PDB file of C-alpha atoms in Angstrom:
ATOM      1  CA  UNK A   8     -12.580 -10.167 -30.901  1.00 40.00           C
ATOM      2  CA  UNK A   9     -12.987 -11.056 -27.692  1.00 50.00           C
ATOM      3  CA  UNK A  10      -9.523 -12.994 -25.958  1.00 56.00           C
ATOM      4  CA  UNK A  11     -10.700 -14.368 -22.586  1.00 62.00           C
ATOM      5  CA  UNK A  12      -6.968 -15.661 -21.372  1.00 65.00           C
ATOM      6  CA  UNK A  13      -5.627 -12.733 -22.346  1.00 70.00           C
ATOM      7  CA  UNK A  14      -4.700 -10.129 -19.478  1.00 73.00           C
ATOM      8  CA  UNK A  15      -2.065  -7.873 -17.951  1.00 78.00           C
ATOM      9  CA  UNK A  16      -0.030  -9.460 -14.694  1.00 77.00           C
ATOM     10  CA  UNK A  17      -1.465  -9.678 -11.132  1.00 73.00           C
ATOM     11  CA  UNK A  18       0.864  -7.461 -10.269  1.00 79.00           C
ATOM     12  CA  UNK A  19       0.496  -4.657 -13.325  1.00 84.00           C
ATOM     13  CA  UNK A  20      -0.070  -1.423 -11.220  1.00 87.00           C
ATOM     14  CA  UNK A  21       0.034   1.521 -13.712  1.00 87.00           C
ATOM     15  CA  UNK A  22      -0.294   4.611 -11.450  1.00 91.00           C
ATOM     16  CA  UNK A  23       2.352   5.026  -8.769  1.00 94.00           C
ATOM     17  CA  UNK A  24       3.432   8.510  -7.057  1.00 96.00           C
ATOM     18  CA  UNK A  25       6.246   8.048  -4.684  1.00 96.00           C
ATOM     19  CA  UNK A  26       7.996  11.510  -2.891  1.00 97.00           C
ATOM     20  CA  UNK A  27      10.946  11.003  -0.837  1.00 97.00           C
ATOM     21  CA  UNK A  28      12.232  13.899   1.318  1.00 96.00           C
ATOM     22  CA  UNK A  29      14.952  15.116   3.531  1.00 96.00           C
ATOM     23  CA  UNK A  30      14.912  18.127   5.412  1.00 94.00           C
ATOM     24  CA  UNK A  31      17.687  19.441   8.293  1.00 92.00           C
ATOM     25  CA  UNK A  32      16.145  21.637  10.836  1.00 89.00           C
ATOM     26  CA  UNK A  33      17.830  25.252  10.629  1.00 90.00           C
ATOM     27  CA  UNK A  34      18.755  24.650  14.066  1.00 85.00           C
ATOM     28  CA  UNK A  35      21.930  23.974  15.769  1.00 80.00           C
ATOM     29  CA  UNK A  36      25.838  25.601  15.094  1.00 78.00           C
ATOM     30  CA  UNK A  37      26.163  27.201  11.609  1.00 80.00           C
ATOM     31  CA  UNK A  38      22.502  27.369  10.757  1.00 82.00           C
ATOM     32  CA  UNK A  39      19.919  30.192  11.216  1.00 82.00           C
ATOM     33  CA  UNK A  40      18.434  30.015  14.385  1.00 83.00           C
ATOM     34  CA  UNK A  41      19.677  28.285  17.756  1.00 77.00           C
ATOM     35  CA  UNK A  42      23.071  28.739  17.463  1.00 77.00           C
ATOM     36  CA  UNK A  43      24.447  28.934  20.906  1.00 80.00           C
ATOM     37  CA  UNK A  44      23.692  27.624  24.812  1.00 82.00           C
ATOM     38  CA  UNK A  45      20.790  25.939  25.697  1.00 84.00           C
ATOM     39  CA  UNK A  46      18.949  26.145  21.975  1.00 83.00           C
ATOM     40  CA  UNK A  47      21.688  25.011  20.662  1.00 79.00           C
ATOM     41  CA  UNK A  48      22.215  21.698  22.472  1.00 79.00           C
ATOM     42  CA  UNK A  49      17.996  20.958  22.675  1.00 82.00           C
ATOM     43  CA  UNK A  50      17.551  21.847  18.899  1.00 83.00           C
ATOM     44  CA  UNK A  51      20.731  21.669  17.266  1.00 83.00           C
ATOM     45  CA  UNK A  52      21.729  19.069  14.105  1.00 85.00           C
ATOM     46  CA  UNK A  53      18.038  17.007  14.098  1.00 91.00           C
ATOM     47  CA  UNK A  54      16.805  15.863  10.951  1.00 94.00           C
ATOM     48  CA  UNK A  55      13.450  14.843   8.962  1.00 93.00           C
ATOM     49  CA  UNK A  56      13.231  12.235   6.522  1.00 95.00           C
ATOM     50  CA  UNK A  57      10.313  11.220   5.289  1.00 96.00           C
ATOM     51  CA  UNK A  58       8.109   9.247   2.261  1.00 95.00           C
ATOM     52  CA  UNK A  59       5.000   9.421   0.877  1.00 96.00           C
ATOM     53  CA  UNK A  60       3.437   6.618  -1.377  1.00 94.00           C
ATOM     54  CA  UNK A  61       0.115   6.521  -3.336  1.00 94.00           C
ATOM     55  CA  UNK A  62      -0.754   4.091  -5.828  1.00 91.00           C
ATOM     56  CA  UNK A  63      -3.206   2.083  -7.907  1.00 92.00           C
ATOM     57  CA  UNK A  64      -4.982  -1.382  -6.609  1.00 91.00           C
ATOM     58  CA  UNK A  65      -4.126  -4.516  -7.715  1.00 90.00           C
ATOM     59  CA  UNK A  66      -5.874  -6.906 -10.015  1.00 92.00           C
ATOM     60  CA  UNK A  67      -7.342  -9.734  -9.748  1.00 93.00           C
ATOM     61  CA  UNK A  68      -9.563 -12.374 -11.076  1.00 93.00           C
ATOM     62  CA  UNK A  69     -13.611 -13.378 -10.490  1.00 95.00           C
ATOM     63  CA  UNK A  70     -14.261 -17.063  -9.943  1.00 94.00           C
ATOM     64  CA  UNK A  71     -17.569 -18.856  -9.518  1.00 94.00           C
ATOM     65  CA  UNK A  72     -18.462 -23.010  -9.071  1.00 90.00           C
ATOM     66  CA  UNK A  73     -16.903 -25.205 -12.135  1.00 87.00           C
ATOM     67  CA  UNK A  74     -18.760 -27.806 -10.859  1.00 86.00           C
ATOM     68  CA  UNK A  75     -20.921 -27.404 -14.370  1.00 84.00           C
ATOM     69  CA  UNK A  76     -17.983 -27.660 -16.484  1.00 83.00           C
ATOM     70  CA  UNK A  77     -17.221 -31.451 -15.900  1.00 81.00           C
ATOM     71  CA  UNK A  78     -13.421 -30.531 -16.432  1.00 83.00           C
ATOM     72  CA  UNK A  79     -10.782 -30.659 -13.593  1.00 84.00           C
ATOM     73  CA  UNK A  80      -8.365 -28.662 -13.354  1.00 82.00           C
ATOM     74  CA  UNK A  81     -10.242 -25.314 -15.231  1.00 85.00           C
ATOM     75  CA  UNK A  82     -11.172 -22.350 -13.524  1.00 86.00           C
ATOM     76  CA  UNK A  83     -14.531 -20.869 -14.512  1.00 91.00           C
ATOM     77  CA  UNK A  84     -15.557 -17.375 -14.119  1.00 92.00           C
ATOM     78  CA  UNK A  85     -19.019 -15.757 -13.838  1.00 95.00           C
ATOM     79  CA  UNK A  86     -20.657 -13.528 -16.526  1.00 95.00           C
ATOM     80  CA  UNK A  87     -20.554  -9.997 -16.926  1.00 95.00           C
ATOM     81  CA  UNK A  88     -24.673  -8.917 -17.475  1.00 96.00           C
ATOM     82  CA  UNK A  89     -24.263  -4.911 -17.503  1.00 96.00           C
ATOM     83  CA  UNK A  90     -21.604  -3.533 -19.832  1.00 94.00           C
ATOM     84  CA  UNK A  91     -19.669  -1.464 -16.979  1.00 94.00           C
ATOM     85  CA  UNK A  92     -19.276  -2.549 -13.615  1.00 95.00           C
ATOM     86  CA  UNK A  93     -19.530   0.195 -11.049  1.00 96.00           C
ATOM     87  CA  UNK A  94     -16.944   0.623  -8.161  1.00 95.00           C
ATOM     88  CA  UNK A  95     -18.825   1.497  -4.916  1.00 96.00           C
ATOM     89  CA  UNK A  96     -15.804   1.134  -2.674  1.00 94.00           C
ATOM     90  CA  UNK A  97     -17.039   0.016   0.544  1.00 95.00           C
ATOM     91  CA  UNK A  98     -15.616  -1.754   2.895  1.00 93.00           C
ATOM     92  CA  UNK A  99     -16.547  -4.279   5.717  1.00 90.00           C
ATOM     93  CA  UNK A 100     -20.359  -4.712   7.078  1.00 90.00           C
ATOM     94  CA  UNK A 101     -20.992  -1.025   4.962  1.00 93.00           C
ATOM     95  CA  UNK A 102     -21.335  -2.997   1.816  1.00 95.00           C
ATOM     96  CA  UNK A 103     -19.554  -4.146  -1.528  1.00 97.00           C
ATOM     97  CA  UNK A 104     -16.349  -3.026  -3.365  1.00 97.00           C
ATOM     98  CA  UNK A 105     -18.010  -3.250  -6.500  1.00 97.00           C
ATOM     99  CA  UNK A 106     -21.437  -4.264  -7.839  1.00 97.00           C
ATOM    100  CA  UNK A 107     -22.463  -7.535  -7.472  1.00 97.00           C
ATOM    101  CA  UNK A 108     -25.443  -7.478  -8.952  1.00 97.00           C
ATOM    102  CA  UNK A 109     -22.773  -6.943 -12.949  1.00 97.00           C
ATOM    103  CA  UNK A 110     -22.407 -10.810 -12.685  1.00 97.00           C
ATOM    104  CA  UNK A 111     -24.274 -13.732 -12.984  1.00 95.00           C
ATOM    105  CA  UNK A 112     -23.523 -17.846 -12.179  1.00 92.00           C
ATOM    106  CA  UNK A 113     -22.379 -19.428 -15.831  1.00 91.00           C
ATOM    107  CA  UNK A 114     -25.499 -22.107 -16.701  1.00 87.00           C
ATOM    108  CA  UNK A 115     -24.376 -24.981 -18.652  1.00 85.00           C
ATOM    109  CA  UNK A 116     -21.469 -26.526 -20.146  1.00 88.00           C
ATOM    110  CA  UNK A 117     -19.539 -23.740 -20.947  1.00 89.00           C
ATOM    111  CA  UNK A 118     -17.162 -20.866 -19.436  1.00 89.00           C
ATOM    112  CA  UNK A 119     -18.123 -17.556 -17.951  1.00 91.00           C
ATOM    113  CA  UNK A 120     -17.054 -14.381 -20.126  1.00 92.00           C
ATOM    114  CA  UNK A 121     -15.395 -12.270 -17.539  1.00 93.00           C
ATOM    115  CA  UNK A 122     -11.569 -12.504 -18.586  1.00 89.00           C
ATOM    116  CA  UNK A 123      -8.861 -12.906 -16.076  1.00 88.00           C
ATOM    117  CA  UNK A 124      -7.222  -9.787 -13.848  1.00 91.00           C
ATOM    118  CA  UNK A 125     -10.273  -8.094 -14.851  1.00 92.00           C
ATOM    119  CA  UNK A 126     -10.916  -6.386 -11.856  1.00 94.00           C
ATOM    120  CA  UNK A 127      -8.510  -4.018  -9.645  1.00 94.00           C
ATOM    121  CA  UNK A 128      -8.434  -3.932  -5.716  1.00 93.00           C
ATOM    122  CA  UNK A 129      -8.374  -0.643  -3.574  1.00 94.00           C
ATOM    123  CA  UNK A 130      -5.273   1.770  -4.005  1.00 92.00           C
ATOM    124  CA  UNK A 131      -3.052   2.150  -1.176  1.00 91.00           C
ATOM    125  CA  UNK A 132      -1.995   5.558   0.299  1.00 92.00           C
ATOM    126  CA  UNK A 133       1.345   5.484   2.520  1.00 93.00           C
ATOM    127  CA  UNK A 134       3.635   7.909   4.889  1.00 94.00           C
ATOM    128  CA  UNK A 135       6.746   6.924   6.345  1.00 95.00           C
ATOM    129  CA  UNK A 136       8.583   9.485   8.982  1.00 96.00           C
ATOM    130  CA  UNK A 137      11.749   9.416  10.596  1.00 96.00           C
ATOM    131  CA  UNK A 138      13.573  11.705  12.718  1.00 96.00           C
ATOM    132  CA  UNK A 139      17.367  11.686  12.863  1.00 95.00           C
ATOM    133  CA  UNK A 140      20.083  13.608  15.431  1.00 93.00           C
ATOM    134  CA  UNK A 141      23.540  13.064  15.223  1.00 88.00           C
ATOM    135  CA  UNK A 142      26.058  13.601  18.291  1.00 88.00           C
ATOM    136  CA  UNK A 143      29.610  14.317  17.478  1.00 85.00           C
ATOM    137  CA  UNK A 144      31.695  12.427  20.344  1.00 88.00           C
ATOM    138  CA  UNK A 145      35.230  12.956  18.849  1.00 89.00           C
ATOM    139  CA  UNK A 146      36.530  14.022  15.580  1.00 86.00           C
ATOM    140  CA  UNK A 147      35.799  10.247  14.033  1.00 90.00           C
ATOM    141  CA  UNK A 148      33.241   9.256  16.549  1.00 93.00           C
ATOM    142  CA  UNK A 149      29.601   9.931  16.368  1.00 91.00           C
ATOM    143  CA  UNK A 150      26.163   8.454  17.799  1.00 93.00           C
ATOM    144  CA  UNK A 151      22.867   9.001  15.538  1.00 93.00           C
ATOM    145  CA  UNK A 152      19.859   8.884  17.157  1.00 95.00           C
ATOM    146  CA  UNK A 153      16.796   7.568  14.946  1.00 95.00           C
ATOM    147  CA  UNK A 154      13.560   7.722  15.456  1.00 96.00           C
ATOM    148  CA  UNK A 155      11.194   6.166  12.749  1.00 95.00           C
ATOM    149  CA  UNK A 156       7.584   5.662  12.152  1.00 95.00           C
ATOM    150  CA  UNK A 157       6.142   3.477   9.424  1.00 91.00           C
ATOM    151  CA  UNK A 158       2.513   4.397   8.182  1.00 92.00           C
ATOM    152  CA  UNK A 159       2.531   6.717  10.592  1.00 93.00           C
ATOM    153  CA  UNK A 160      -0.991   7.884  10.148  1.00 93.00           C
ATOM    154  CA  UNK A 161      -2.045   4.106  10.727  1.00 92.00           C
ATOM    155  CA  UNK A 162      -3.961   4.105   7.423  1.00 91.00           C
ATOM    156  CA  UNK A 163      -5.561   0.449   6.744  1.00 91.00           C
ATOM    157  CA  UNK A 164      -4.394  -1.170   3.368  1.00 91.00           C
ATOM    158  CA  UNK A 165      -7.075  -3.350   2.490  1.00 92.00           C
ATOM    159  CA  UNK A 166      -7.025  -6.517   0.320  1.00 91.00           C
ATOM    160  CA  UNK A 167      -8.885  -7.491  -2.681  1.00 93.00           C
ATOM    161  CA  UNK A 168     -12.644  -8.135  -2.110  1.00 96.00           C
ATOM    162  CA  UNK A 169     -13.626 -11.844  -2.360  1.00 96.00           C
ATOM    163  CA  UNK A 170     -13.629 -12.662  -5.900  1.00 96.00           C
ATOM    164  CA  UNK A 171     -15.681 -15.755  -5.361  1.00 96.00           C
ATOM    165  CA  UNK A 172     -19.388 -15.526  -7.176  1.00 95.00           C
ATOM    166  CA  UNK A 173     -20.553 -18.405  -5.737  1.00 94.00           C
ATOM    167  CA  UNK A 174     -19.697 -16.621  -2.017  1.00 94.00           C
ATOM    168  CA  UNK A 175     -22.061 -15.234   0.519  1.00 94.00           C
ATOM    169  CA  UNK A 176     -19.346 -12.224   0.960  1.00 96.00           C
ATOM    170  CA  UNK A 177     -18.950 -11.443  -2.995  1.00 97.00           C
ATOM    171  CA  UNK A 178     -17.783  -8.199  -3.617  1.00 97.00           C
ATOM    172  CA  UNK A 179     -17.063  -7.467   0.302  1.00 97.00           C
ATOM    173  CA  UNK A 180     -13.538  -6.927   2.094  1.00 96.00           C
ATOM    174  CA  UNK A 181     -13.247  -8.524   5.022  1.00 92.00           C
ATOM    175  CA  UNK A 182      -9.115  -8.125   5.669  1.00 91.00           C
ATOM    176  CA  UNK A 183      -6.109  -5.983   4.964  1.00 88.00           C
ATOM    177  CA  UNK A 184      -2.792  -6.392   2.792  1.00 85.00           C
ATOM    178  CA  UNK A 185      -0.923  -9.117   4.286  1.00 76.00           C
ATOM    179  CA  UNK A 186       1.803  -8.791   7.070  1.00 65.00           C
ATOM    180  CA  UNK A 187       4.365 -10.105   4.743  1.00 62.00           C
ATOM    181  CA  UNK A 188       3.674  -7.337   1.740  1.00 61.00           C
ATOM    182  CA  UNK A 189       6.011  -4.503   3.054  1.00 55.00           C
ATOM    183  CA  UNK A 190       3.274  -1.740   2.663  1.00 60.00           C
ATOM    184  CA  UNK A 191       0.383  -3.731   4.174  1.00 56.00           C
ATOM    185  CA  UNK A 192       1.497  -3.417   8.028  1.00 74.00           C
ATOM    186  CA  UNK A 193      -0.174  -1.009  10.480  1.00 83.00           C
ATOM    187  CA  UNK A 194       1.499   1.088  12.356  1.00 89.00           C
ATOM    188  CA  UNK A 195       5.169   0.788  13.788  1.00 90.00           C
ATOM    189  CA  UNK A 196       7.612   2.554  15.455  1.00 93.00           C
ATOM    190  CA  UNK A 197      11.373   2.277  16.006  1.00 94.00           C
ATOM    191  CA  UNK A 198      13.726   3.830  18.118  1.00 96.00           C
ATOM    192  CA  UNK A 199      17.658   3.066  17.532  1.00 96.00           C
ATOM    193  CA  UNK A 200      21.193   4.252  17.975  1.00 95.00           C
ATOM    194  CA  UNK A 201      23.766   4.269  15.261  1.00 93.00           C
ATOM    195  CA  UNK A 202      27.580   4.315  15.906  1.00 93.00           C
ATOM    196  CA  UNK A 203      29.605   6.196  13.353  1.00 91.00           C
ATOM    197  CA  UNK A 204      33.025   5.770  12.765  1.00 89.00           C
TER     198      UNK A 204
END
């Protein structure tokens, strides 16, 4: 039986691989290499942090005109015409996300039979990088220096493709993730001090 309403969250995203890391250079007093003079106080007591991210898309939900319908306040959908839809993954002017050419404009009085949060948005791969040194001033006193990257290999995180049948750009991606979604920023860097005590 077919339930058209019926559909996991938006935000259901089943595959996620997250690997957080820390790593002190073996550099510095008491460690392996670099222990004394110069070496010492140019390589001594830095520190690598990092995180890597990779996960599934998001879904989301086809539209197309209700303007048929002659009832306000519904959504319609278009039809699904081939059994599978095919994910091509382009992005831009180099084509569609998926293929267009799986749904059709509803005719008639009636709603379209694709379901809602059908579909599912590209994936999003992520790596965050810091480096940390910390500068003993007194015996309670320190100074940390931090330097920190986020998406440090500037990797775009693209939005959902317009979802709209009834739009020239169906199927196409035209931005990224939003500013405001934490992992849909480009690049950035930050440089900082940090007083222990």
């Amino acid at each position: 039986m077919f339930y058209r309403n019926r559909a996991s969250a938006a935000n259901n995203i089943p595959h996620t691989f997250q690997l957080g890391y820390v790593y002190e250079l073996p550099f510095g007093g008491g460690k392996r290499w670099a222990t004394t003079g110069v070496a010492k106080a140019l390589l001594g007591d830095w520190q690598f942090n990092g995180l890597f991210s990779a996960y599934q898309g998001r879904q989301y939900t086809l539209s197309a005109s209700g303007a048929a319908l002659n009832m306000p306040g519904n959504a319609q959908t278009p039809d699904q015409v081939k059994p599978s839809v095919d994910t091509l993954g382009k992005v831009a002017d180099d084509g569609t996300w998926f293929d267009t050419t799986a749904f059709a404009r509803p005719t008639g009085v009636r709603f379209g039979t694709v379901g809602r949060n059908t579909m599912r948005g590209p994936g999003v791969v992520n790596t965050d990088l810091s480096l940390f040194r910390t500068f003993k001033l007194t015996e309670r006193l320190n100074l940390q220096f931090r330097g920190e990257s986020f998406n440090l290999s500037n990797t775009p995180h693209f939005a959902n493709p317009n979802g709209n049948a009834n739009s020239s750009s169906f199927g196409k991606i035209t931005s990224t993730q939003s500013a405001a979604d934490a992992i849909g920023r480009s690049r950035e860097m930050r440089f900082g001090l940090r007083l222990g005590f």
